Amino acid sequence: MTSATEQAADPSTVDESLVSVHDLKVHFPIKRGVILDRTVGYVYAVDGVDLSIRRGETYGLVGESGCGKTTFGRALLRLVEPTSGRAVFDGTDLSTLRGESLRLMRRRMQMVFQDPMSSLDPRQSVESILVEGMRAHGLDEGTESTGKRLRELLSAVGLASTSLRKYPHEFSGGQRQRIGIARALAVKPDLIVADEPVSALDVSVQAQVVNLLEDLQQEFGLTYLVIAHDLAVVRHISDRIGVMYLGGMVEEADSDDLYAEPLHPYTRALLSAIPVPDPEIEDRRERILLAGDLPSPANPPTGCRFHTRCPWRQAERCDTERPVLREILPGHKAACHYAEEIREGRILPHEVRAEVIATDLSSDIEISTPASVTEIV
């Protein structure tokens, strides 16, 4: 992958990519002691992610809970300060921005949070919530002009203008999510990071919100980073998909290519868990049961971080050498040493030994130890 520095220097690349991330890391310190407050370790929430988002596309970021996808989205917007790495937005290195320059740049990058009830101030009316951002960025052009803008925003997200005087508790979950989307749109952004935008909603409401996001993208020329764990939703809305596991990117491809032929064992396991309504297809398709739980991000496995749960693990290399995200097929990348061999059937799946997590109280850092229980994959 081209580095963020090279992309920022190449006008043709910058014109195509709105967002370029290179080796982004977010490590949270583990503190111990009341008086000394010393650091005894780190939680490696995001550990070296490379990613590029083209203008006008929808990039889906998926993975199980705790893999670091939400932290990545927040670090991209500088809501969480990255430990290291670079995030370039429209040719500007965000790590160089401070104070007023960062505040002005944030108008172009907005976020729709996972829980709309906790992200909306219960003491503010919808009108106050929407106007607050506009006023902060100098977009409040007077009572009449702003009122017209607010009504247009509510109409765009499918809410009546009478909603302006109401408060968040007076709306359903789906309606609150629409208010959160309207708040993001109020400052006319170029990029919206949508963190689990439909995970807390009923299935019928999920479809409405997903269709709304697509319509708004066409109307306003938006670029989306959609963070989710529901693979069906991500497939429907995304142009490209990245799969994260334990702080790192393990696969990236166009949506159709990834679902047609996943190359990383973790992606294959995720797709095999999606229920299929047709019994004949369900009986024929690949089934992968992952052993054990997600390892602790405070003490990730050495080598390939998926090797503790991987049915295709080759201990001599997987346990010691961390794979890099590389192109296996045209436009299809995977971070797996043996992706080609697995794809061609030259390496077959085998039994996986589960692991339990024990805690070393002397250091407050979790340590993985083998268990005696095994699961057949």
XYZ file of N, CA and C in Angstrom, residues 49-174:
378
model
N -2.767 0.035 11.322
C -3.786 -0.119 10.276
C -3.479 0.804 9.107
N -3.521 0.233 7.899
C -3.411 0.996 6.652
C -4.763 0.933 5.946
N -5.218 2.085 5.459
C -6.554 2.127 4.861
C -6.669 3.352 3.974
N -7.391 3.214 2.872
C -7.633 4.332 1.968
C -9.102 4.326 1.566
N -9.738 5.492 1.603
C -11.152 5.625 1.243
C -11.262 6.616 0.095
N -11.824 6.168 -1.004
C -11.976 7.030 -2.172
C -13.156 7.976 -2.001
N -13.122 9.081 -2.701
C -14.201 10.060 -2.632
C -15.511 9.442 -3.127
N -16.571 9.675 -2.370
C -17.892 9.241 -2.785
C -18.198 7.780 -2.567
N -17.258 7.003 -2.018
C -17.526 5.588 -1.801
C -17.951 5.330 -0.354
N -18.474 4.137 -0.138
C -18.806 3.679 1.209
C -17.865 2.542 1.569
N -17.074 2.759 2.598
C -16.109 1.752 3.056
C -16.660 1.114 4.322
N -16.863 -0.193 4.298
C -17.364 -0.911 5.465
C -16.223 -1.505 6.266
N -16.243 -1.280 7.567
C -15.215 -1.821 8.463
C -15.896 -2.774 9.435
N -15.530 -4.062 9.377
C -16.231 -5.072 10.173
C -15.253 -5.830 11.065
N -15.814 -6.541 12.014
C -15.041 -7.341 12.957
C -15.842 -7.534 14.222
N -15.474 -8.536 15.027
C -16.230 -8.800 16.242
C -15.950 -7.739 17.299
N -16.763 -7.713 18.336
C -16.616 -6.711 19.392
C -15.228 -6.799 20.014
N -14.604 -5.633 20.200
C -13.282 -5.586 20.811
C -12.133 -5.610 19.828
N -12.430 -5.599 18.515
C -11.336 -5.688 17.539
C -10.686 -4.333 17.272
N -11.302 -3.227 17.721
C -10.698 -1.909 17.575
C -11.294 -1.038 16.487
N -12.394 -1.472 15.879
C -12.936 -0.702 14.755
C -13.514 0.648 15.189
N -14.194 0.703 16.339
C -14.729 1.977 16.824
C -13.597 2.921 17.227
N -12.576 2.386 17.886
C -11.419 3.202 18.255
C -10.734 3.763 17.020
N -10.665 2.962 15.964
C -10.076 3.451 14.714
C -10.882 4.627 14.166
N -12.211 4.495 14.155
C -13.047 5.586 13.646
C -12.883 6.855 14.451
N -12.796 6.730 15.755
C -12.611 7.903 16.614
C -11.217 8.508 16.437
N -10.217 7.651 16.258
C -8.849 8.160 16.063
C -8.728 8.882 14.728
N -9.460 8.407 13.722
C -9.431 9.066 12.415
C -9.926 10.505 12.522
N -10.927 10.745 13.380
C -11.484 12.085 13.572
C -10.792 12.858 14.690
N -9.751 12.263 15.269
C -9.017 12.871 16.380
C -9.897 13.052 17.614
N -10.957 12.241 17.761
C -11.708 12.201 19.011
C -10.922 11.402 20.045
N -10.086 10.506 19.556
C -9.083 9.804 20.357
C -7.737 10.094 19.712
N -6.763 10.473 20.504
C -5.456 10.813 19.949
C -4.682 9.544 19.583
N -4.241 9.422 18.328
C -3.438 8.265 17.939
C -2.093 8.255 18.656
N -1.588 7.060 18.919
C -0.262 6.919 19.510
C 0.815 7.206 18.478
N 0.592 6.722 17.259
C 1.513 6.979 16.157
C 0.786 6.710 14.848
N 1.480 6.986 13.751
C 0.875 6.795 12.442
C 0.340 8.093 11.869
N -0.168 8.031 10.647
C -0.631 9.223 9.952
C -2.019 8.999 9.378
N -2.851 10.022 9.456
C -4.157 10.042 8.801
C -4.222 11.307 7.961
N -4.333 11.135 6.654
C -4.357 12.261 5.720
C -5.768 12.409 5.187
N -6.343 13.611 5.363
C -7.691 13.895 4.885
C -7.626 14.975 3.819
N -7.994 14.610 2.606
C -7.995 15.545 1.481
C -6.658 16.269 1.355
N -5.565 15.521 1.513
C -4.231 16.074 1.360
C -3.641 16.718 2.591
N -4.402 16.787 3.692
C -3.911 17.409 4.928
C -3.644 16.349 5.984
N -2.432 16.342 6.534
C -2.073 15.421 7.601
C -2.747 15.894 8.890
N -3.718 15.119 9.374
C -4.499 15.548 10.536
C -3.653 15.632 11.805
N -2.560 14.883 11.872
C -1.724 14.916 13.073
C -1.024 16.246 13.262
N -0.946 17.066 12.198
C -0.274 18.363 12.291
C -1.219 19.470 12.750
N -2.519 19.179 12.829
C -3.501 20.216 13.148
C -3.673 20.354 14.657
N -3.811 21.591 15.095
C -4.034 21.875 16.507
C -5.034 23.028 16.622
N -5.755 23.055 17.719
C -6.599 24.181 18.038
C -7.616 24.536 16.978
N -7.598 25.802 16.540
C -8.597 26.306 15.613
C -8.558 25.601 14.254
N -7.354 25.266 13.771
C -7.252 24.592 12.475
C -7.884 23.202 12.522
N -7.738 22.503 13.639
C -8.381 21.196 13.795
C -9.891 21.349 13.899
N -10.347 22.357 14.627
C -11.788 22.584 14.774
C -12.435 22.875 13.422
N -11.771 23.673 12.601
C -12.307 23.986 11.286
C -12.332 22.752 10.386
N -11.310 21.902 10.489
C -11.274 20.684 9.680
C -12.372 19.716 10.097
N -12.735 19.720 11.354
C -13.753 18.786 11.833
C -15.133 19.076 11.252
N -15.341 20.261 10.727
C -16.614 20.519 10.055
C -16.795 19.584 8.872
N -15.701 19.193 8.250
C -15.758 18.336 7.070
C -15.775 16.854 7.425
N -15.590 16.534 8.705
C -15.567 15.133 9.141
C -16.513 14.987 10.334
N -17.592 14.290 10.146
C -18.587 14.158 11.210
C -18.818 12.688 11.553
N -19.433 12.454 12.706
C -19.643 11.079 13.174
C -21.089 10.872 13.595
N -21.630 9.719 13.234
C -22.930 9.275 13.728
C -22.643 8.177 14.742
N -22.973 8.431 15.995
C -22.588 7.522 17.070
C -23.535 6.331 17.172
N -23.028 5.284 17.827
C -23.762 4.020 17.894
C -25.073 4.140 18.657
N -25.049 4.794 19.808
C -26.246 4.913 20.641
C -26.771 6.338 20.540
N -27.829 6.557 19.771
C -28.314 7.940 19.587
C -28.855 8.556 20.866
N -29.341 7.728 21.792
C -29.901 8.284 23.025
C -28.809 8.889 23.904
N -27.662 8.227 23.969
C -26.590 8.746 24.816
C -25.797 9.856 24.125
N -25.891 9.954 22.793
C -25.142 11.000 22.084
C -25.955 12.268 21.859
N -27.247 12.224 22.180
C -28.094 13.416 22.070
C -28.373 13.959 23.463
N -28.207 15.253 23.639
C -28.425 15.885 24.941
C -29.922 15.854 25.273
N -30.318 15.168 26.357
C -31.747 15.069 26.675
C -32.380 16.395 27.081
N -31.563 17.399 27.408
C -32.085 18.705 27.825
C -32.208 19.683 26.657
N -31.786 19.262 25.481
C -31.871 20.135 24.312
C -32.961 19.645 23.363
N -33.665 20.585 22.756
C -34.629 20.238 21.716
C -33.873 19.877 20.437
N -34.578 19.282 19.497
C -33.953 18.925 18.221
C -33.410 20.170 17.530
N -34.154 21.254 17.592
C -33.693 22.501 16.990
C -32.377 22.951 17.595
N -32.291 22.911 18.915
C -31.071 23.332 19.600
C -29.900 22.417 19.255
N -30.167 21.109 19.147
C -29.113 20.147 18.811
C -28.542 20.426 17.424
N -29.417 20.718 16.462
C -28.967 20.942 15.095
C -28.281 22.299 14.934
N -28.815 23.312 15.603
C -28.262 24.659 15.453
C -26.899 24.785 16.127
N -26.661 24.010 17.178
C -25.416 24.135 17.942
C -24.188 23.967 17.048
N -24.178 22.917 16.226
C -23.037 22.699 15.347
C -22.926 23.758 14.266
N -24.072 24.154 13.717
C -24.070 25.182 12.680
C -23.507 26.490 13.223
N -23.902 26.845 14.421
C -23.443 28.101 15.029
C -21.944 28.040 15.336
N -21.469 26.853 15.772
C -20.050 26.711 16.110
C -19.159 26.887 14.887
N -19.687 26.560 13.701
C -18.883 26.660 12.486
C -19.308 27.824 11.594
N -20.054 28.756 12.160
C -20.413 29.953 11.419
C -21.408 29.737 10.300
N -22.246 28.715 10.402
C -23.234 28.415 9.370
C -24.635 28.875 9.757
N -24.766 29.506 10.914
C -26.054 30.059 11.349
C -26.213 31.445 10.718
N -27.049 31.535 9.687
C -27.143 32.759 8.892
C -28.376 33.589 9.219
N -28.889 33.457 10.420
C -30.074 34.216 10.794
C -31.282 33.324 10.961
N -32.293 33.836 11.646
C -33.454 33.030 12.017
C -34.163 32.429 10.812
N -34.444 33.223 9.806
C -35.218 32.736 8.660
C -34.425 31.726 7.832
N -33.182 32.057 7.517
C -32.355 31.172 6.705
C -32.045 29.878 7.437
N -31.732 29.973 8.742
C -31.426 28.781 9.523
C -32.657 27.907 9.686
N -33.812 28.531 9.921
C -35.052 27.767 10.042
C -35.357 26.972 8.783
N -35.120 27.583 7.626
C -35.331 26.881 6.358
C -34.367 25.712 6.230
N -33.096 25.935 6.624
C -32.094 24.882 6.568
C -32.472 23.713 7.472
N -32.968 23.998 8.667
C -33.356 22.941 9.597
C -34.517 22.114 9.051
N -35.479 22.777 8.467
C -36.619 22.052 7.897
C -36.169 21.165 6.733
N -35.219 21.656 5.941
C -34.689 20.857 4.839
C -33.934 19.634 5.366
N -33.196 19.809 6.447
C -32.467 18.689 7.037
C -33.418 17.606 7.529
N -34.453 18.026 8.256
C -35.415 17.051 8.780
C -36.144 16.351 7.640
N -36.480 17.097 6.605
C -37.131 16.486 5.449
C -36.205 15.471 4.780
N -34.915 15.791 4.724
C -33.953 14.894 4.091
C -33.834 13.567 4.829
N -33.991 13.592 6.159
C -33.893 12.349 6.943
C -35.257 11.760 7.265
N -36.319 12.303 6.684
C -37.640 11.707 6.826
C -38.374 12.038 8.107
N -38.139 13.232 8.665
C -38.841 13.666 9.871
C -39.632 14.942 9.569
N -40.731 15.105 10.286
C -41.581 16.286 10.094
C -40.937 17.507 10.739
N -41.256 18.685 10.217
C -40.698 19.924 10.766
C -41.164 20.180 12.195
N -42.290 19.570 12.587
C -42.774 19.726 13.967
C -41.832 19.077 14.978
N -40.902 18.249 14.501
C -39.950 17.588 15.404
C -38.967 18.564 16.023
N -38.839 19.760 15.449
C -37.849 20.717 15.932
C -38.063 21.088 17.393
N -39.311 21.131 17.839
C -39.611 21.553 19.208
C -39.593 20.400 20.209
N -39.411 19.198 19.720
C -39.450 18.031 20.609
C -38.069 17.704 21.162
N -38.045 16.790 22.137
C -36.815 16.382 22.792
C -36.512 14.914 22.468
N -35.250 14.477 22.611
C -34.874 13.119 22.191
C -35.741 12.009 22.761
N -36.194 12.137 24.020
C -36.966 11.046 24.630
C -38.338 10.875 23.990
N -38.760 11.831 23.184
C -40.072 11.758 22.541
C -40.037 10.997 21.210
N -38.874 10.458 20.845
C -38.727 9.764 19.566
C -38.381 8.298 19.782
N -38.638 7.505 18.759
C -38.233 6.098 18.773
C -36.742 6.003 18.461
N -36.187 4.784 18.588
C -34.768 4.597 18.322
C -34.385 4.966 16.903
N -35.201 4.544 15.938
C -34.917 4.867 14.547
C -34.991 6.350 14.266
